[in-house]
Coordinates of N, CA, C and O in Angstrom, one line a residue:
M1 N 12.8 -81.9 -61.1 CA 12.3 -80.6 -60.1 C 12.6 -79.3 -61.0 O 12.5 -78.3 -60.2
T2 N 13.8 -79.2 -61.7 CA 14.4 -77.9 -62.6 C 13.1 -77.2 -62.9 O 13.4 -76.3 -63.2
T3 N 12.3 -78.1 -63.2 CA 10.9 -77.0 -64.3 C 10.3 -76.8 -63.5 O 10.1 -75.5 -63.4
G4 N 10.1 -76.8 -62.3 CA 9.3 -76.5 -61.4 C 9.9 -75.1 -60.9 O 9.2 -74.3 -60.4
R5 N 11.1 -75.2 -60.3 CA 11.9 -74.3 -60.0 C 12.0 -72.9 -60.6 O 11.8 -71.8 -61.2
H6 N 12.4 -73.6 -62.0 CA 13.0 -72.6 -63.3 C 11.2 -71.6 -63.8 O 10.8 -70.9 -63.7
S7 N 10.0 -72.3 -63.3 CA 8.9 -72.0 -63.7 C 8.2 -70.8 -62.6 O 7.8 -70.0 -62.9
I8 N 9.1 -71.5 -61.1 CA 8.5 -70.1 -60.2 C 9.4 -69.1 -60.3 O 8.6 -67.6 -60.1
L9 N 10.5 -68.7 -60.8 CA 11.5 -68.2 -61.0 C 11.1 -67.1 -62.3 O 10.9 -65.9 -62.5
A10 N 10.7 -67.9 -63.0 CA 9.9 -66.9 -64.2 C 8.7 -65.9 -63.9 O 8.2 -65.3 -64.4
T11 N 7.8 -67.1 -63.0 CA 6.5 -66.9 -62.9 C 6.7 -65.3 -61.5 O 6.6 -64.0 -61.6
S12 N 7.6 -65.5 -61.1 CA 8.1 -64.3 -60.4 C 9.0 -63.0 -61.2 O 9.1 -61.4 -60.3
F13 N 9.4 -63.4 -61.9 CA 10.4 -62.3 -63.0 C 9.1 -61.8 -63.5 O 8.9 -60.1 -63.7
V14 N 7.9 -62.5 -63.8 CA 7.1 -61.5 -64.9 C 6.5 -61.2 -63.9 O 5.9 -59.7 -64.1
R15 N 6.1 -61.3 -62.5 CA 5.9 -60.5 -61.7 C 5.9 -59.2 -61.6 O 5.9 -57.9 -61.0
C16 N 7.6 -59.3 -60.8 CA 8.3 -57.8 -61.0 C 8.5 -57.0 -61.9 O 8.6 -56.1 -62.0
A17 N 8.4 -57.5 -63.4 CA 8.3 -56.9 -64.6 C 7.1 -56.1 -64.3 O 6.8 -54.9 -65.3
A18 N 6.0 -56.7 -64.3 CA 5.0 -56.1 -64.2 C 4.6 -54.9 -63.3 O 4.4 -54.2 -63.2
L19 N 5.2 -55.5 -62.5 CA 5.5 -54.5 -61.1 C 6.1 -53.0 -61.3 O 5.6 -51.8 -61.5
A20 N 7.3 -53.3 -62.4 CA 7.8 -52.2 -62.8 C 7.6 -51.3 -63.5 O 7.5 -50.3 -63.4
L21 N 6.9 -52.5 -64.4 CA 6.5 -51.0 -66.1 C 4.8 -50.2 -64.6 O 4.4 -49.5 -65.7
L22 N 4.1 -51.1 -64.2 CA 3.3 -50.3 -63.5 C 3.7 -48.7 -62.7 O 2.9 -47.5 -62.7
I23 N 4.7 -49.2 -62.2 CA 5.1 -48.0 -61.5 C 5.8 -47.0 -62.5 O 5.4 -46.1 -62.3
T24 N 6.2 -47.7 -63.5 CA 6.9 -46.6 -64.5 C 5.7 -45.8 -65.1 O 5.9 -44.5 -64.9
S25 N 4.6 -46.1 -65.6 CA 3.4 -45.9 -66.5 C 2.4 -44.7 -65.4 O 2.4 -44.1 -65.6
T26 N 2.9 -45.2 -64.0 CA 2.0 -44.6 -63.0 C 2.7 -43.5 -62.4 O 2.3 -42.0 -62.7
T27 N 4.4 -43.3 -62.8 CA 5.4 -42.1 -62.3 C 5.2 -41.2 -63.9 O 4.8 -40.2 -64.0
T28 N 5.0 -41.7 -64.9 CA 5.3 -41.2 -66.4 C 3.6 -39.8 -66.5 O 3.4 -39.2 -67.1
M29 N 2.6 -41.2 -65.9 CA 1.1 -40.4 -66.1 C 1.2 -39.1 -64.8 O 0.3 -38.9 -65.6
A30 N 1.8 -39.4 -64.0 CA 1.9 -38.5 -62.4 C 2.7 -37.3 -63.2 O 2.3 -36.1 -63.2
K31 N 4.1 -37.5 -63.8 CA 4.2 -36.1 -64.3 C 3.7 -36.0 -65.8 O 3.4 -34.5 -65.5
A32 N 3.3 -35.6 -66.4 CA 2.6 -35.9 -67.7 C 1.0 -34.8 -67.0 O 1.1 -33.7 -67.6
D33 N 0.5 -35.7 -65.9 CA -0.3 -34.4 -64.6 C 0.2 -33.2 -64.3 O -0.5 -32.6 -64.3
E34 N 1.4 -33.4 -64.0 CA 1.6 -32.3 -63.5 C 1.5 -31.1 -64.0 O 1.6 -29.7 -63.6
F35 N 1.7 -31.3 -65.5 CA 2.2 -29.8 -67.0 C 0.9 -29.5 -66.6 O -0.3 -30.4 -67.2
Q36 N 0.7 -28.0 -66.0 CA -0.7 -27.6 -65.9 C -0.5 -26.5 -67.8 O -1.5 -25.4 -67.2
G37 N 0.3 -26.8 -68.7 CA 0.2 -25.1 -69.4 C 0.3 -25.7 -70.6 O -1.1 -27.0 -70.3
P38 N -0.1 -25.0 -71.6 CA -0.9 -25.4 -73.2 C -0.2 -26.4 -74.1 O 1.1 -26.9 -73.6
T39 N -0.8 -27.0 -74.7 CA -0.4 -28.0 -75.7 C -0.3 -27.4 -76.9 O -1.3 -26.7 -77.5
F40 N 0.2 -27.7 -78.3 CA 0.6 -27.1 -78.8 C 0.9 -28.7 -79.9 O 1.3 -29.4 -80.1
R41 N 0.2 -28.6 -81.5 CA 0.3 -29.5 -82.4 C 2.3 -29.3 -83.1 O 2.4 -28.4 -83.2
K42 N 2.7 -30.6 -83.2 CA 3.5 -30.6 -83.9 C 3.5 -30.3 -85.2 O 3.0 -30.9 -85.9
G43 N 4.8 -30.2 -85.7 CA 4.9 -30.1 -86.8 C 5.9 -29.0 -87.1 O 6.7 -28.2 -86.3
L44 N 6.1 -28.1 -88.3 CA 6.9 -27.2 -89.1 C 6.2 -26.0 -88.4 O 5.6 -25.4 -88.6
W45 N 7.6 -24.9 -87.8 CA 7.1 -24.0 -86.8 C 8.1 -22.8 -87.5 O 9.3 -23.0 -87.9
H46 N 6.9 -21.7 -87.5 CA 8.4 -20.3 -87.3 C 8.5 -19.6 -86.3 O 7.2 -19.2 -85.7
F47 N 9.6 -19.4 -86.0 CA 9.9 -18.6 -84.5 C 10.4 -17.2 -85.2 O 11.7 -17.2 -86.2
V48 N 9.6 -15.8 -84.6 CA 10.7 -14.3 -84.6 C 10.5 -14.0 -83.3 O 9.8 -14.6 -82.6
R49 N 12.2 -14.3 -83.1 CA 13.1 -13.7 -81.3 C 13.3 -12.4 -81.2 O 14.4 -12.5 -83.0
T50 N 13.0 -11.6 -80.8 CA 13.6 -10.4 -80.8 C 13.9 -10.0 -79.5 O 13.2 -10.4 -78.5
L51 N 15.0 -8.9 -79.0 CA 15.5 -9.1 -77.8 C 15.6 -7.2 -78.0 O 16.4 -6.5 -78.5
D52 N 14.8 -6.8 -77.2 CA 15.5 -5.1 -76.5 C 15.4 -4.9 -76.0 O 15.5 -5.2 -74.6
M53 N 16.6 -3.1 -75.7 CA 16.8 -2.7 -74.2 C 16.3 -2.0 -74.5 O 15.4 -1.2 -75.5
V54 N 16.0 -1.6 -73.2 CA 14.3 0.0 -72.8 C 15.3 0.4 -71.7 O 15.6 0.5 -70.4
A55 N 15.3 1.7 -73.0 CA 16.3 2.5 -71.9 C 15.2 3.6 -71.5 O 13.8 3.6 -71.5
H56 N 15.8 4.1 -70.6 CA 14.4 5.3 -69.5 C 13.7 6.2 -70.2 O 14.1 7.0 -70.5
R57 N 12.4 6.1 -70.8 CA 11.5 6.8 -71.5 C 12.0 7.3 -72.6 O 11.7 8.4 -72.7
K58 N 12.9 6.3 -73.2 CA 13.4 6.2 -74.8 C 13.0 5.1 -75.2 O 12.5 4.0 -75.0
P59 N 12.7 5.4 -76.8 CA 12.1 3.8 -77.5 C 13.2 2.8 -77.3 O 14.2 3.2 -77.1
K60 N 12.8 1.7 -77.8 CA 13.3 0.2 -77.3 C 14.6 0.3 -78.5 O 14.5 0.6 -79.4
H61 N 15.9 -0.2 -78.4 CA 16.5 -0.4 -78.8 C 16.9 -1.8 -79.4 O 17.4 -2.9 -78.2
R62 N 16.8 -1.9 -80.5 CA 16.5 -4.0 -81.2 C 18.3 -4.4 -80.7 O 19.3 -3.6 -81.6
L63 N 18.1 -4.9 -80.4 CA 19.4 -6.1 -80.1 C 19.9 -6.9 -80.8 O 20.9 -7.1 -81.1
L64 N 18.9 -7.8 -80.6 CA 19.0 -8.9 -81.8 C 17.2 -9.2 -82.0 O 16.8 -8.8 -81.6
E65 N 18.0 -9.7 -83.7 CA 16.3 -10.1 -84.1 C 16.7 -11.7 -85.3 O 17.8 -11.3 -85.0
R66 N 16.0 -12.5 -84.4 CA 16.3 -14.2 -85.4 C 14.7 -14.7 -85.4 O 14.2 -14.2 -84.8
E67 N 14.9 -15.1 -86.8 CA 14.4 -16.4 -87.4 C 14.4 -17.6 -87.7 O 15.8 -17.8 -87.7
L68 N 13.6 -18.5 -87.1 CA 14.1 -20.0 -87.2 C 12.7 -20.8 -87.7 O 11.4 -20.5 -86.9
T69 N 12.8 -21.4 -88.6 CA 12.1 -22.6 -89.0 C 11.9 -24.0 -89.2 O 12.9 -24.2 -89.4
A70 N 11.4 -24.4 -88.2 CA 12.0 -26.1 -87.6 C 10.8 -26.9 -87.3 O 9.7 -26.3 -87.5
C71 N 11.0 -28.4 -87.6 CA 10.3 -29.1 -87.4 C 10.4 -29.7 -85.9 O 11.4 -29.8 -85.7
V72 N 9.5 -29.2 -84.6 CA 9.3 -29.1 -83.7 C 8.0 -29.7 -82.8 O 6.6 -29.3 -83.7
D73 N 8.3 -29.9 -81.4 CA 6.9 -30.0 -80.6 C 7.0 -29.0 -79.4 O 7.5 -29.4 -78.8
P74 N 6.5 -28.2 -79.9 CA 6.6 -26.8 -79.3 C 6.4 -26.9 -77.1 O 6.4 -26.7 -76.3
T75 N 5.2 -28.5 -77.2 CA 4.9 -28.6 -75.8 C 5.9 -29.3 -75.2 O 5.8 -29.0 -74.2
V76 N 6.8 -29.4 -76.1 CA 7.7 -29.8 -74.8 C 9.3 -28.9 -74.4 O 9.0 -29.1 -73.2
S77 N 9.3 -27.8 -75.3 CA 9.6 -26.6 -74.8 C 9.2 -25.4 -73.4 O 9.4 -25.3 -72.3
M78 N 7.7 -26.2 -73.4 CA 6.7 -25.6 -73.1 C 6.9 -25.7 -71.3 O 6.6 -25.8 -70.1
K79 N 7.0 -27.5 -71.1 CA 6.8 -27.9 -70.4 C 8.1 -27.4 -69.5 O 8.4 -27.6 -68.0
A80 N 9.5 -27.3 -70.4 CA 10.5 -27.0 -69.6 C 10.3 -25.7 -69.3 O 10.9 -25.5 -67.8
T81 N 9.8 -24.8 -70.1 CA 9.1 -23.2 -69.2 C 8.7 -23.5 -68.2 O 9.1 -22.9 -67.1
F82 N 7.5 -24.3 -67.8 CA 6.8 -24.6 -66.8 C 7.3 -25.3 -65.8 O 7.1 -25.1 -64.4
A83 N 8.4 -26.2 -66.0 CA 9.2 -26.4 -65.1 C 10.6 -26.0 -64.5 O 11.5 -26.6 -64.4
S84 N 10.1 -24.0 -64.7 CA 11.5 -24.1 -64.6 C 12.0 -24.0 -63.1 O 11.0 -23.6 -62.1
P85 N 13.3 -24.4 -63.0 CA 13.6 -24.3 -61.5 C 14.1 -23.2 -61.2 O 14.7 -22.4 -61.5
S86 N 14.2 -23.2 -59.8 CA 15.1 -22.5 -58.8 C 16.4 -22.4 -58.7 O 16.9 -23.3 -58.8
V87 N 17.3 -21.1 -59.3 CA 18.6 -20.8 -59.9 C 19.7 -20.1 -58.6 O 19.3 -18.8 -58.8
G88 N 20.5 -20.7 -58.0 CA 20.7 -19.9 -56.5 C 19.6 -19.3 -55.8 O 18.3 -19.5 -55.4
S89 N 19.9 -17.8 -56.0 CA 18.6 -16.8 -55.3 C 17.8 -16.5 -55.7 O 16.7 -15.9 -54.9
C90 N 17.5 -17.3 -57.1 CA 16.3 -16.9 -58.1 C 15.4 -18.1 -57.9 O 16.0 -19.2 -57.9
V91 N 14.0 -17.5 -57.1 CA 13.3 -18.9 -57.4 C 11.6 -19.0 -58.1 O 11.4 -17.7 -58.2
S92 N 11.6 -19.4 -58.6 CA 10.7 -19.5 -60.0 C 9.1 -19.3 -59.0 O 8.9 -20.1 -58.3
A93 N 8.1 -18.3 -59.6 CA 7.0 -18.7 -59.4 C 6.1 -19.1 -60.1 O 6.5 -19.7 -61.3
R94 N 5.6 -20.1 -59.4 CA 4.1 -20.4 -60.5 C 3.6 -19.6 -61.2 O 3.0 -18.8 -61.3
P95 N 3.0 -20.1 -62.1 CA 2.5 -18.9 -63.0 C 0.4 -19.1 -63.1 O 0.1 -20.1 -62.7
E96 N 0.0 -18.3 -63.6 CA -1.3 -17.9 -63.1 C -2.1 -17.1 -64.4 O -1.6 -17.3 -65.6
K97 N -3.0 -18.5 -64.5 CA -4.1 -18.6 -65.6 C -5.3 -17.8 -65.8 O -5.4 -17.9 -65.0
K98 N -5.1 -17.0 -66.6 CA -6.5 -15.9 -66.6 C -6.8 -16.0 -69.0 O -6.0 -15.5 -69.1
N99 N -8.1 -16.6 -68.9 CA -8.7 -17.0 -70.3 C -7.2 -17.9 -71.0 O -6.9 -18.9 -71.2
N100 N -6.7 -16.7 -72.0 CA -5.4 -17.7 -73.3 C -4.2 -16.9 -72.3 O -3.1 -17.2 -73.2
Q101 N -3.9 -16.4 -71.6 CA -2.5 -15.9 -70.6 C -2.2 -17.0 -69.7 O -3.0 -16.7 -68.9
Y102 N -0.8 -17.0 -69.7 CA -0.3 -17.5 -68.6 C 0.8 -16.6 -68.1 O 2.0 -16.4 -69.3
T103 N 0.6 -16.1 -66.4 CA 1.6 -14.9 -66.2 C 2.5 -15.5 -65.0 O 2.2 -16.3 -64.3
F104 N 3.8 -15.5 -65.4 CA 4.4 -16.2 -64.2 C 5.5 -14.3 -63.9 O 6.0 -13.7 -64.4
A105 N 4.8 -14.3 -62.5 CA 5.7 -13.4 -62.1 C 6.9 -13.0 -61.9 O 7.7 -12.2 -62.3
N106 N 7.6 -14.3 -61.7 CA 8.7 -14.5 -61.4 C 9.1 -15.4 -62.1 O 9.1 -16.8 -61.4
R107 N 10.1 -15.7 -63.1 CA 10.7 -17.2 -63.2 C 12.1 -17.4 -63.8 O 13.0 -16.4 -64.6
C108 N 13.1 -18.1 -63.2 CA 14.8 -18.3 -63.7 C 14.5 -18.2 -65.0 O 14.2 -19.6 -65.4
D109 N 15.0 -17.6 -65.5 CA 15.5 -17.4 -66.9 C 17.2 -17.8 -67.3 O 17.9 -16.8 -66.2
F110 N 17.8 -17.2 -68.4 CA 18.8 -17.1 -69.3 C 19.6 -15.7 -68.6 O 20.3 -15.9 -68.8
M111 N 18.5 -14.9 -68.8 CA 18.4 -13.8 -68.8 C 18.7 -13.5 -67.0 O 19.0 -12.4 -67.0
G112 N 18.4 -14.2 -66.1 CA 17.9 -13.6 -64.9 C 16.8 -14.4 -64.7 O 15.7 -14.6 -65.0
P113 N 15.9 -13.3 -63.2 CA 15.2 -13.2 -63.0 C 13.8 -12.8 -64.1 O 14.6 -11.2 -63.8
V114 N 12.9 -13.0 -64.6 CA 12.5 -12.5 -65.5 C 10.6 -13.0 -65.1 O 10.1 -13.3 -64.4
S115 N 9.9 -11.6 -65.3 CA 8.8 -11.9 -65.5 C 8.0 -12.0 -67.4 O 8.9 -11.8 -67.7
T116 N 7.2 -13.2 -66.9 CA 7.1 -13.8 -68.4 C 5.3 -13.5 -68.5 O 4.7 -14.2 -67.7
V117 N 5.1 -13.3 -70.0 CA 3.8 -13.8 -70.2 C 4.0 -14.5 -71.3 O 4.1 -14.2 -72.5
I118 N 2.7 -15.7 -71.0 CA 2.6 -16.4 -72.8 C 1.3 -16.4 -72.6 O 0.1 -16.7 -72.3
T119 N 1.1 -15.9 -74.2 CA -0.3 -16.2 -75.0 C -0.5 -16.8 -75.8 O 0.3 -16.8 -77.0
V120 N -1.3 -17.6 -75.6 CA -1.4 -19.0 -76.2 C -2.7 -18.4 -77.5 O -4.2 -18.8 -77.1
H121 N -2.5 -18.5 -78.3 CA -4.1 -17.7 -80.0 C -4.7 -19.5 -80.1 O -5.7 -19.0 -80.3
S122 N -3.8 -20.0 -80.5 CA -4.9 -21.3 -80.7 C -3.2 -22.6 -80.5 O -2.4 -22.2 -79.9
E123 N -3.7 -23.6 -80.9 CA -3.1 -24.9 -80.6 C -1.7 -24.8 -81.7 O -0.7 -25.6 -81.9
E124 N -2.0 -23.5 -82.8 CA -0.8 -23.7 -84.1 C 0.2 -22.3 -83.6 O 0.1 -21.9 -84.3
S125 N 0.0 -20.8 -82.7 CA 0.1 -20.0 -82.5 C 0.3 -19.7 -80.7 O -0.3 -19.4 -79.8
Y126 N 1.5 -19.0 -80.6 CA 1.3 -18.1 -79.3 C 2.5 -17.1 -79.5 O 3.0 -17.2 -80.6
T127 N 2.8 -16.3 -78.5 CA 3.8 -15.4 -77.9 C 4.3 -15.8 -76.3 O 3.4 -15.6 -75.9
E128 N 5.3 -15.6 -76.7 CA 5.9 -15.4 -75.2 C 7.1 -14.4 -75.1 O 7.9 -13.6 -75.6
Q129 N 6.6 -13.5 -73.6 CA 7.5 -12.0 -73.5 C 8.1 -12.5 -72.2 O 7.2 -12.7 -71.3
N130 N 8.9 -11.9 -72.0 CA 10.1 -12.6 -70.9 C 10.7 -10.4 -70.8 O 11.2 -10.2 -71.4
E131 N 10.6 -10.2 -69.9 CA 10.9 -9.1 -68.7 C 11.8 -8.7 -68.2 O 11.4 -9.6 -67.0
L132 N 13.0 -8.4 -68.2 CA 13.6 -8.6 -66.9 C 14.0 -6.9 -66.9 O 14.5 -5.8 -67.5
S133 N 13.6 -6.4 -65.7 CA 14.0 -5.3 -65.2 C 15.1 -4.9 -64.4 O 15.1 -3.7 -63.8
E134 N 15.3 -5.7 -63.9 CA 16.7 -5.4 -62.8 C 17.8 -5.2 -63.5 O 17.8 -5.5 -64.8
G135 N 19.0 -4.9 -62.8 CA 19.9 -4.4 -63.5 C 20.5 -3.2 -64.1 O 19.1 -2.6 -64.0
Q136 N 21.0 -3.0 -64.5 CA 21.5 -1.6 -65.1 C 21.2 -1.5 -66.9 O 21.0 -0.7 -67.5
M137 N 20.5 -2.6 -67.0 CA 20.2 -2.7 -68.6 C 18.5 -3.7 -68.9 O 18.6 -4.9 -69.4
P138 N 17.9 -2.5 -68.6 CA 16.0 -3.6 -68.8 C 16.1 -4.4 -70.1 O 16.7 -3.6 -71.2
R139 N 15.6 -5.6 -70.5 CA 15.7 -5.7 -71.8 C 14.2 -6.8 -71.7 O 14.0 -7.1 -70.4
V140 N 14.0 -6.9 -72.9 CA 12.7 -7.0 -73.0 C 12.4 -8.4 -74.5 O 13.2 -7.8 -75.9
E141 N 12.2 -9.8 -74.4 CA 12.6 -10.4 -75.1 C 11.1 -10.7 -75.5 O 9.9 -11.5 -74.5
L142 N 11.2 -10.9 -76.7 CA 9.6 -11.5 -77.4 C 9.6 -12.3 -78.5 O 10.5 -12.7 -79.3
V143 N 9.2 -13.5 -78.1 CA 9.2 -14.7 -79.5 C 7.5 -14.9 -79.7 O 6.4 -14.9 -79.3
V144 N 7.3 -14.8 -81.2 CA 6.3 -14.6 -81.7 C 6.6 -16.1 -82.5 O 7.8 -16.9 -83.3
A145 N 5.4 -17.1 -82.4 CA 5.3 -18.3 -82.7 C 4.2 -19.0 -83.5 O 3.3 -18.7 -83.1
H146 N 4.7 -19.8 -84.9 CA 3.5 -20.0 -85.4 C 3.5 -21.3 -85.7 O 5.3 -21.6 -87.3
R147 N 3.0 -22.4 -86.3 CA 2.6 -23.3 -87.5 C 2.7 -23.3 -88.6 O 1.7 -22.4 -88.7
I148 N 3.7 -23.7 -89.6 CA 2.9 -23.4 -90.9 C 2.9 -25.0 -91.9 O 2.5 -24.8 -92.7
G149 N 2.6 -25.5 -90.7 CA 2.3 -26.9 -91.7 C 2.9 -28.3 -90.9 O 3.5 -28.5 -89.8
D150 N 3.1 -29.4 -91.7 CA 3.4 -30.5 -91.6 C 5.0 -31.0 -91.8 O 5.7 -29.8 -92.3
C151 N 5.6 -31.4 -90.9 CA 7.2 -32.0 -91.0 C 7.0 -32.8 -92.4 O 5.8 -33.5 -92.8
G152 N 7.9 -32.5 -93.4 CA 8.1 -33.1 -94.5 C 8.9 -34.8 -93.9 O 9.3 -34.9 -93.2
A153 N 8.6 -35.6 -95.0 CA 9.8 -36.9 -94.5 C 10.8 -36.9 -94.6 O 11.4 -37.5 -93.4
G154 N 11.9 -35.8 -95.3 CA 13.0 -36.0 -94.7 C 13.3 -34.1 -94.7 O 14.5 -33.7 -94.7
A155 N 12.4 -33.3 -93.7 CA 12.7 -32.5 -93.1 C 13.7 -32.5 -92.1 O 13.5 -33.3 -91.3
E156 N 14.6 -31.4 -92.1 CA 15.8 -31.5 -90.7 C 15.1 -31.0 -89.9 O 13.5 -30.5 -89.5
Q157 N 15.4 -31.2 -88.2 CA 15.0 -30.8 -87.1 C 15.0 -29.2 -87.3 O 14.0 -28.6 -86.7
S158 N 15.7 -28.6 -87.6 CA 15.5 -27.5 -87.6 C 16.3 -26.7 -88.9 O 17.6 -27.3 -89.3
S159 N 16.1 -25.7 -89.7 CA 16.5 -25.6 -91.0 C 16.1 -23.9 -91.3 O 14.8 -23.5 -90.2
G160 N 16.7 -23.4 -91.8 CA 16.4 -21.7 -92.1 C 17.1 -20.4 -91.2 O 15.8 -19.5 -91.0
A161 N 17.3 -21.1 -90.2 CA 17.5 -19.7 -89.0 C 18.2 -18.4 -89.5 O 19.1 -18.5 -91.0
K162 N 17.7 -17.3 -89.7 CA 17.9 -16.1 -90.4 C 18.4 -15.2 -88.9 O 17.2 -14.9 -88.1
T163 N 19.6 -14.7 -89.2 CA 19.8 -14.0 -87.4 C 20.0 -12.2 -88.2 O 20.9 -12.4 -89.0
L164 N 19.7 -11.6 -87.0 CA 20.1 -10.1 -87.7 C 20.1 -9.9 -86.6 O 19.5 -9.1 -85.3
S165 N 21.5 -8.4 -86.0 CA 21.7 -7.9 -85.5 C 21.4 -7.2 -85.4 O 22.2 -6.2 -86.5
H166 N 21.4 -5.3 -84.8 CA 21.4 -4.5 -84.9 C 22.5 -3.8 -83.6 O 22.6 -3.5 -83.0

């Protein structure tokens, strides 16, 4: 009798496990389907980030320039950018896609509410421009990114960081 009872319990367990697996994979697929942004090739990428202060009708003043070469998957950070949650009174707008550009009229960012334009040149190159026009110090952040190769067997997750401040 214990064999029959054990068999019924095992069958129930297998059904529950299969149902849990089905629900998990369906949820994962739904979350993956929600992302409507660009995808990029994983590999060794080079990023140049600049941050400029924009004075009234005067040339920009460079606040920061930073370069970084790292073994990354930029699609992961794009998913975070596109899932930008509302923060306090800052409510993120959905991006609008036109040709190779994704434009956020308002996106909640570490700088505050920004307008963002992501221009996809290929699966190995993009630029992201964030403009903060509110407040007393309007700023423009520009990230230029391009893939430079495959990750080596011993490649670190990030290397070659160089910061220049003016």
